[in-house]
PDB file of N, CA and C in Angstrom:
ATOM      1  N   UNK A   1       1.409  23.008  24.322  1.00 69.00           N
ATOM      2  CA  UNK A   1       2.278  21.871  24.559  1.00 69.00           C
ATOM      3  C   UNK A   1       3.628  22.408  25.037  1.00 69.00           C
ATOM      4  N   UNK A   2       4.201  21.746  25.987  1.00 79.00           N
ATOM      5  CA  UNK A   2       5.494  22.150  26.538  1.00 79.00           C
ATOM      6  C   UNK A   2       6.584  21.963  25.467  1.00 79.00           C
ATOM      7  N   UNK A   3       7.533  22.905  25.351  1.00 81.00           N
ATOM      8  CA  UNK A   3       8.560  22.806  24.301  1.00 81.00           C
ATOM      9  C   UNK A   3       9.373  21.510  24.365  1.00 81.00           C
ATOM     10  N   UNK A   4       9.683  21.062  25.564  1.00 89.00           N
ATOM     11  CA  UNK A   4      10.465  19.823  25.679  1.00 89.00           C
ATOM     12  C   UNK A   4       9.683  18.617  25.169  1.00 89.00           C
ATOM     13  N   UNK A   5       8.393  18.604  25.415  1.00 91.00           N
ATOM     14  CA  UNK A   5       7.545  17.518  24.925  1.00 91.00           C
ATOM     15  C   UNK A   5       7.517  17.526  23.402  1.00 91.00           C
ATOM     16  N   UNK A   6       7.388  18.721  22.840  1.00 90.00           N
ATOM     17  CA  UNK A   6       7.366  18.860  21.392  1.00 90.00           C
ATOM     18  C   UNK A   6       8.679  18.358  20.788  1.00 90.00           C
ATOM     19  N   UNK A   7       9.813  18.715  21.378  1.00 92.00           N
ATOM     20  CA  UNK A   7      11.101  18.279  20.872  1.00 92.00           C
ATOM     21  C   UNK A   7      11.265  16.762  20.987  1.00 92.00           C
ATOM     22  N   UNK A   8      10.780  16.189  22.070  1.00 94.00           N
ATOM     23  CA  UNK A   8      10.892  14.739  22.234  1.00 94.00           C
ATOM     24  C   UNK A   8      10.050  13.998  21.196  1.00 94.00           C
ATOM     25  N   UNK A   9       8.846  14.507  20.924  1.00 93.00           N
ATOM     26  CA  UNK A   9       8.003  13.899  19.876  1.00 93.00           C
ATOM     27  C   UNK A   9       8.687  14.010  18.513  1.00 93.00           C
ATOM     28  N   UNK A  10       9.329  15.129  18.269  1.00 94.00           N
ATOM     29  CA  UNK A  10      10.050  15.320  17.012  1.00 94.00           C
ATOM     30  C   UNK A  10      11.210  14.322  16.907  1.00 94.00           C
ATOM     31  N   UNK A  11      11.943  14.121  17.969  1.00 94.00           N
ATOM     32  CA  UNK A  11      13.059  13.162  17.955  1.00 94.00           C
ATOM     33  C   UNK A  11      12.553  11.745  17.686  1.00 94.00           C
ATOM     34  N   UNK A  12      11.474  11.365  18.346  1.00 95.00           N
ATOM     35  CA  UNK A  12      10.922  10.026  18.146  1.00 95.00           C
ATOM     36  C   UNK A  12      10.488   9.835  16.699  1.00 95.00           C
ATOM     37  N   UNK A  13       9.796  10.824  16.142  1.00 94.00           N
ATOM     38  CA  UNK A  13       9.320  10.719  14.759  1.00 94.00           C
ATOM     39  C   UNK A  13      10.486  10.688  13.777  1.00 94.00           C
ATOM     40  N   UNK A  14      11.538  11.455  14.034  1.00 96.00           N
ATOM     41  CA  UNK A  14      12.681  11.457  13.122  1.00 96.00           C
ATOM     42  C   UNK A  14      13.387  10.098  13.136  1.00 96.00           C
ATOM     43  N   UNK A  15      13.450   9.447  14.283  1.00 95.00           N
ATOM     44  CA  UNK A  15      14.040   8.102  14.346  1.00 95.00           C
ATOM     45  C   UNK A  15      13.175   7.126  13.549  1.00 95.00           C
ATOM     46  N   UNK A  16      11.856   7.230  13.664  1.00 96.00           N
ATOM     47  CA  UNK A  16      10.966   6.355  12.898  1.00 96.00           C
ATOM     48  C   UNK A  16      11.148   6.566  11.402  1.00 96.00           C
ATOM     49  N   UNK A  17      11.254   7.828  10.977  1.00 95.00           N
ATOM     50  CA  UNK A  17      11.422   8.116   9.554  1.00 95.00           C
ATOM     51  C   UNK A  17      12.766   7.598   9.038  1.00 95.00           C
ATOM     52  N   UNK A  18      13.807   7.722   9.824  1.00 95.00           N
ATOM     53  CA  UNK A  18      15.115   7.192   9.419  1.00 95.00           C
ATOM     54  C   UNK A  18      15.061   5.674   9.267  1.00 95.00           C
ATOM     55  N   UNK A  19      14.380   5.008  10.196  1.00 94.00           N
ATOM     56  CA  UNK A  19      14.243   3.553  10.105  1.00 94.00           C
ATOM     57  C   UNK A  19      13.467   3.142   8.854  1.00 94.00           C
ATOM     58  N   UNK A  20      12.393   3.874   8.549  1.00 94.00           N
ATOM     59  CA  UNK A  20      11.615   3.561   7.350  1.00 94.00           C
ATOM     60  C   UNK A  20      12.449   3.779   6.091  1.00 94.00           C
ATOM     61  N   UNK A  21      13.237   4.847   6.072  1.00 92.00           N
ATOM     62  CA  UNK A  21      14.084   5.121   4.912  1.00 92.00           C
ATOM     63  C   UNK A  21      15.139   4.034   4.746  1.00 92.00           C
ATOM     64  N   UNK A  22      15.726   3.582   5.842  1.00 91.00           N
ATOM     65  CA  UNK A  22      16.729   2.527   5.783  1.00 91.00           C
ATOM     66  C   UNK A  22      16.099   1.229   5.256  1.00 91.00           C
ATOM     67  N   UNK A  23      14.923   0.896   5.760  1.00 88.00           N
ATOM     68  CA  UNK A  23      14.239  -0.320   5.291  1.00 88.00           C
ATOM     69  C   UNK A  23      13.903  -0.220   3.813  1.00 88.00           C
ATOM     70  N   UNK A  24      13.481   0.951   3.370  1.00 86.00           N
ATOM     71  CA  UNK A  24      13.144   1.144   1.961  1.00 86.00           C
ATOM     72  C   UNK A  24      14.386   0.975   1.090  1.00 86.00           C
ATOM     73  N   UNK A  25      15.510   1.534   1.512  1.00 83.00           N
ATOM     74  CA  UNK A  25      16.746   1.385   0.745  1.00 83.00           C
ATOM     75  C   UNK A  25      17.175  -0.074   0.674  1.00 83.00           C
ATOM     76  N   UNK A  26      17.018  -0.805   1.764  1.00 78.00           N
ATOM     77  CA  UNK A  26      17.399  -2.218   1.767  1.00 78.00           C
ATOM     78  C   UNK A  26      16.526  -3.025   0.823  1.00 78.00           C
ATOM     79  N   UNK A  27      15.220  -2.771   0.805  1.00 73.00           N
ATOM     80  CA  UNK A  27      14.336  -3.528  -0.077  1.00 73.00           C
ATOM     81  C   UNK A  27      14.574  -3.160  -1.532  1.00 73.00           C
ATOM     82  N   UNK A  28      14.940  -1.933  -1.809  1.00 65.00           N
ATOM     83  CA  UNK A  28      15.191  -1.533  -3.196  1.00 65.00           C
ATOM     84  C   UNK A  28      16.417  -2.243  -3.751  1.00 65.00           C
ATOM     85  N   UNK A  29      17.416  -2.513  -2.917  1.00 65.00           N
ATOM     86  CA  UNK A  29      18.611  -3.198  -3.395  1.00 65.00           C
ATOM     87  C   UNK A  29      18.320  -4.645  -3.770  1.00 65.00           C
ATOM     88  N   UNK A  30      17.442  -5.275  -3.041  1.00 62.00           N
ATOM     89  CA  UNK A  30      17.184  -6.692  -3.248  1.00 62.00           C
ATOM     90  C   UNK A  30      16.085  -6.962  -4.264  1.00 62.00           C
ATOM     91  N   UNK A  31      15.224  -6.001  -4.524  1.00 60.00           N
ATOM     92  CA  UNK A  31      14.125  -6.226  -5.465  1.00 60.00           C
ATOM     93  C   UNK A  31      14.573  -5.818  -6.869  1.00 60.00           C
ATOM     94  N   UNK A  32      14.642  -6.769  -7.799  1.00 72.00           N
ATOM     95  CA  UNK A  32      15.042  -6.406  -9.156  1.00 72.00           C
ATOM     96  C   UNK A  32      13.999  -5.494  -9.792  1.00 72.00           C
ATOM     97  N   UNK A  33      14.481  -4.431 -10.357  1.00 75.00           N
ATOM     98  CA  UNK A  33      13.598  -3.412 -10.896  1.00 75.00           C
ATOM     99  C   UNK A  33      12.781  -3.918 -12.090  1.00 75.00           C
ATOM    100  N   UNK A  34      13.401  -4.727 -12.918  1.00 82.00           N
ATOM    101  CA  UNK A  34      12.715  -5.201 -14.118  1.00 82.00           C
ATOM    102  C   UNK A  34      11.516  -6.065 -13.760  1.00 82.00           C
ATOM    103  N   UNK A  35      11.657  -6.908 -12.750  1.00 82.00           N
ATOM    104  CA  UNK A  35      10.553  -7.783 -12.340  1.00 82.00           C
ATOM    105  C   UNK A  35       9.384  -6.944 -11.824  1.00 82.00           C
ATOM    106  N   UNK A  36       9.680  -5.949 -11.000  1.00 84.00           N
ATOM    107  CA  UNK A  36       8.613  -5.097 -10.472  1.00 84.00           C
ATOM    108  C   UNK A  36       7.946  -4.297 -11.581  1.00 84.00           C
ATOM    109  N   UNK A  37       8.747  -3.799 -12.516  1.00 88.00           N
ATOM    110  CA  UNK A  37       8.193  -3.014 -13.619  1.00 88.00           C
ATOM    111  C   UNK A  37       7.293  -3.878 -14.492  1.00 88.00           C
ATOM    112  N   UNK A  38       7.712  -5.110 -14.754  1.00 90.00           N
ATOM    113  CA  UNK A  38       6.899  -6.022 -15.565  1.00 90.00           C
ATOM    114  C   UNK A  38       5.596  -6.356 -14.859  1.00 90.00           C
ATOM    115  N   UNK A  39       5.668  -6.650 -13.578  1.00 91.00           N
ATOM    116  CA  UNK A  39       4.465  -6.982 -12.812  1.00 91.00           C
ATOM    117  C   UNK A  39       3.494  -5.800 -12.795  1.00 91.00           C
ATOM    118  N   UNK A  40       4.020  -4.604 -12.595  1.00 92.00           N
ATOM    119  CA  UNK A  40       3.173  -3.414 -12.591  1.00 92.00           C
ATOM    120  C   UNK A  40       2.533  -3.193 -13.958  1.00 92.00           C
ATOM    121  N   UNK A  41       3.311  -3.396 -15.025  1.00 92.00           N
ATOM    122  CA  UNK A  41       2.778  -3.203 -16.377  1.00 92.00           C
ATOM    123  C   UNK A  41       1.630  -4.143 -16.680  1.00 92.00           C
ATOM    124  N   UNK A  42       1.799  -5.415 -16.343  1.00 93.00           N
ATOM    125  CA  UNK A  42       0.726  -6.369 -16.617  1.00 93.00           C
ATOM    126  C   UNK A  42      -0.486  -6.122 -15.735  1.00 93.00           C
ATOM    127  N   UNK A  43      -0.276  -5.648 -14.533  1.00 93.00           N
ATOM    128  CA  UNK A  43      -1.404  -5.304 -13.671  1.00 93.00           C
ATOM    129  C   UNK A  43      -2.195  -4.149 -14.270  1.00 93.00           C
ATOM    130  N   UNK A  44      -1.478  -3.161 -14.821  1.00 91.00           N
ATOM    131  CA  UNK A  44      -2.164  -2.026 -15.452  1.00 91.00           C
ATOM    132  C   UNK A  44      -2.940  -2.473 -16.683  1.00 91.00           C
ATOM    133  N   UNK A  45      -2.377  -3.391 -17.467  1.00 92.00           N
ATOM    134  CA  UNK A  45      -3.082  -3.912 -18.644  1.00 92.00           C
ATOM    135  C   UNK A  45      -4.346  -4.639 -18.210  1.00 92.00           C
ATOM    136  N   UNK A  46      -4.221  -5.470 -17.183  1.00 91.00           N
ATOM    137  CA  UNK A  46      -5.376  -6.225 -16.703  1.00 91.00           C
ATOM    138  C   UNK A  46      -6.475  -5.283 -16.204  1.00 91.00           C
ATOM    139  N   UNK A  47      -6.094  -4.253 -15.467  1.00 89.00           N
ATOM    140  CA  UNK A  47      -7.085  -3.296 -14.972  1.00 89.00           C
ATOM    141  C   UNK A  47      -7.737  -2.542 -16.125  1.00 89.00           C
ATOM    142  N   UNK A  48      -6.950  -2.197 -17.128  1.00 86.00           N
ATOM    143  CA  UNK A  48      -7.509  -1.510 -18.293  1.00 86.00           C
ATOM    144  C   UNK A  48      -8.509  -2.382 -19.029  1.00 86.00           C
ATOM    145  N   UNK A  49      -8.199  -3.663 -19.152  1.00 83.00           N
ATOM    146  CA  UNK A  49      -9.121  -4.570 -19.830  1.00 83.00           C
ATOM    147  C   UNK A  49     -10.411  -4.756 -19.044  1.00 83.00           C
ATOM    148  N   UNK A  50     -10.328  -4.682 -17.747  1.00 82.00           N
ATOM    149  CA  UNK A  50     -11.540  -4.801 -16.935  1.00 82.00           C
ATOM    150  C   UNK A  50     -12.421  -3.559 -17.052  1.00 82.00           C
ATOM    151  N   UNK A  51     -11.814  -2.412 -17.342  1.00 82.00           N
ATOM    152  CA  UNK A  51     -12.580  -1.173 -17.455  1.00 82.00           C
ATOM    153  C   UNK A  51     -13.337  -1.080 -18.776  1.00 82.00           C
ATOM    154  N   UNK A  52     -12.868  -1.793 -19.804  1.00 78.00           N
ATOM    155  CA  UNK A  52     -13.524  -1.763 -21.101  1.00 78.00           C
ATOM    156  C   UNK A  52     -14.711  -2.714 -21.059  1.00 78.00           C
ATOM    157  N   UNK A  53     -15.908  -2.229 -21.377  1.00 74.00           N
ATOM    158  CA  UNK A  53     -17.073  -3.127 -21.371  1.00 74.00           C
ATOM    159  C   UNK A  53     -16.952  -4.194 -22.455  1.00 74.00           C
ATOM    160  N   UNK A  54     -17.508  -5.345 -22.191  1.00 68.00           N
ATOM    161  CA  UNK A  54     -17.452  -6.459 -23.142  1.00 68.00           C
ATOM    162  C   UNK A  54     -18.190  -6.082 -24.421  1.00 68.00           C
ATOM    163  N   UNK A  55     -17.582  -6.349 -25.539  1.00 65.00           N
ATOM    164  CA  UNK A  55     -18.201  -6.078 -26.825  1.00 65.00           C
ATOM    165  C   UNK A  55     -18.108  -4.626 -27.262  1.00 65.00           C
ATOM    166  N   UNK A  56     -17.394  -3.808 -26.532  1.00 65.00           N
ATOM    167  CA  UNK A  56     -17.266  -2.398 -26.904  1.00 65.00           C
ATOM    168  C   UNK A  56     -16.292  -2.261 -28.067  1.00 65.00           C
ATOM    169  N   UNK A  57     -16.668  -1.452 -29.027  1.00 68.00           N
ATOM    170  CA  UNK A  57     -15.777  -1.172 -30.149  1.00 68.00           C
ATOM    171  C   UNK A  57     -15.548   0.319 -30.211  1.00 68.00           C
ATOM    172  N   UNK A  58     -14.354   0.676 -30.632  1.00 65.00           N
ATOM    173  CA  UNK A  58     -14.036   2.092 -30.769  1.00 65.00           C
ATOM    174  C   UNK A  58     -14.305   2.514 -32.202  1.00 65.00           C
ATOM    175  N   UNK A  59     -14.968   3.629 -32.371  1.00 68.00           N
ATOM    176  CA  UNK A  59     -15.212   4.151 -33.693  1.00 68.00           C
ATOM    177  C   UNK A  59     -14.240   5.278 -33.960  1.00 68.00           C
ATOM    178  N   UNK A  60     -13.586   5.214 -35.081  1.00 66.00           N
ATOM    179  CA  UNK A  60     -12.648   6.260 -35.418  1.00 66.00           C
ATOM    180  C   UNK A  60     -13.198   7.035 -36.607  1.00 66.00           C
ATOM    181  N   UNK A  61     -12.674   8.213 -36.787  1.00 67.00           N
ATOM    182  CA  UNK A  61     -13.115   9.050 -37.911  1.00 67.00           C
ATOM    183  C   UNK A  61     -12.443   8.675 -39.216  1.00 67.00           C
ATOM    184  N   UNK A  62     -11.412   7.839 -39.168  1.00 67.00           N
ATOM    185  CA  UNK A  62     -10.693   7.454 -40.379  1.00 67.00           C
ATOM    186  C   UNK A  62     -11.430   6.339 -41.107  1.00 67.00           C
ATOM    187  N   UNK A  63     -11.453   6.402 -42.438  1.00 69.00           N
ATOM    188  CA  UNK A  63     -12.113   5.333 -43.187  1.00 69.00           C
ATOM    189  C   UNK A  63     -11.307   4.041 -43.133  1.00 69.00           C
ATOM    190  N   UNK A  64     -12.003   2.924 -43.213  1.00 68.00           N
ATOM    191  CA  UNK A  64     -11.328   1.616 -43.200  1.00 68.00           C
ATOM    192  C   UNK A  64     -10.703   1.363 -44.549  1.00 68.00           C
ATOM    193  N   UNK A  65      -9.533   0.757 -44.543  1.00 70.00           N
ATOM    194  CA  UNK A  65      -8.821   0.489 -45.807  1.00 70.00           C
ATOM    195  C   UNK A  65      -9.106  -0.898 -46.342  1.00 70.00           C
ATOM    196  N   UNK A  66      -9.542  -1.801 -45.520  1.00 63.00           N
ATOM    197  CA  UNK A  66      -9.768  -3.151 -46.035  1.00 63.00           C
ATOM    198  C   UNK A  66     -11.121  -3.655 -45.613  1.00 63.00           C
TER     199      UNK A  66
END
């Protein structure tokens, strides 16, 4: 590949990356962190519950107290 072509491709890609970084910074300012964290947490709980088979019980080595 010709060196000038390589440099031009690098310049184009660096402009794209800068634009993506700017857009990411803008969205981070407007998106409240607590709302996203809560949504992610409940999604993880829901996925975990789907992974557990229905009627599955965990057996522990500790004796039951009641």
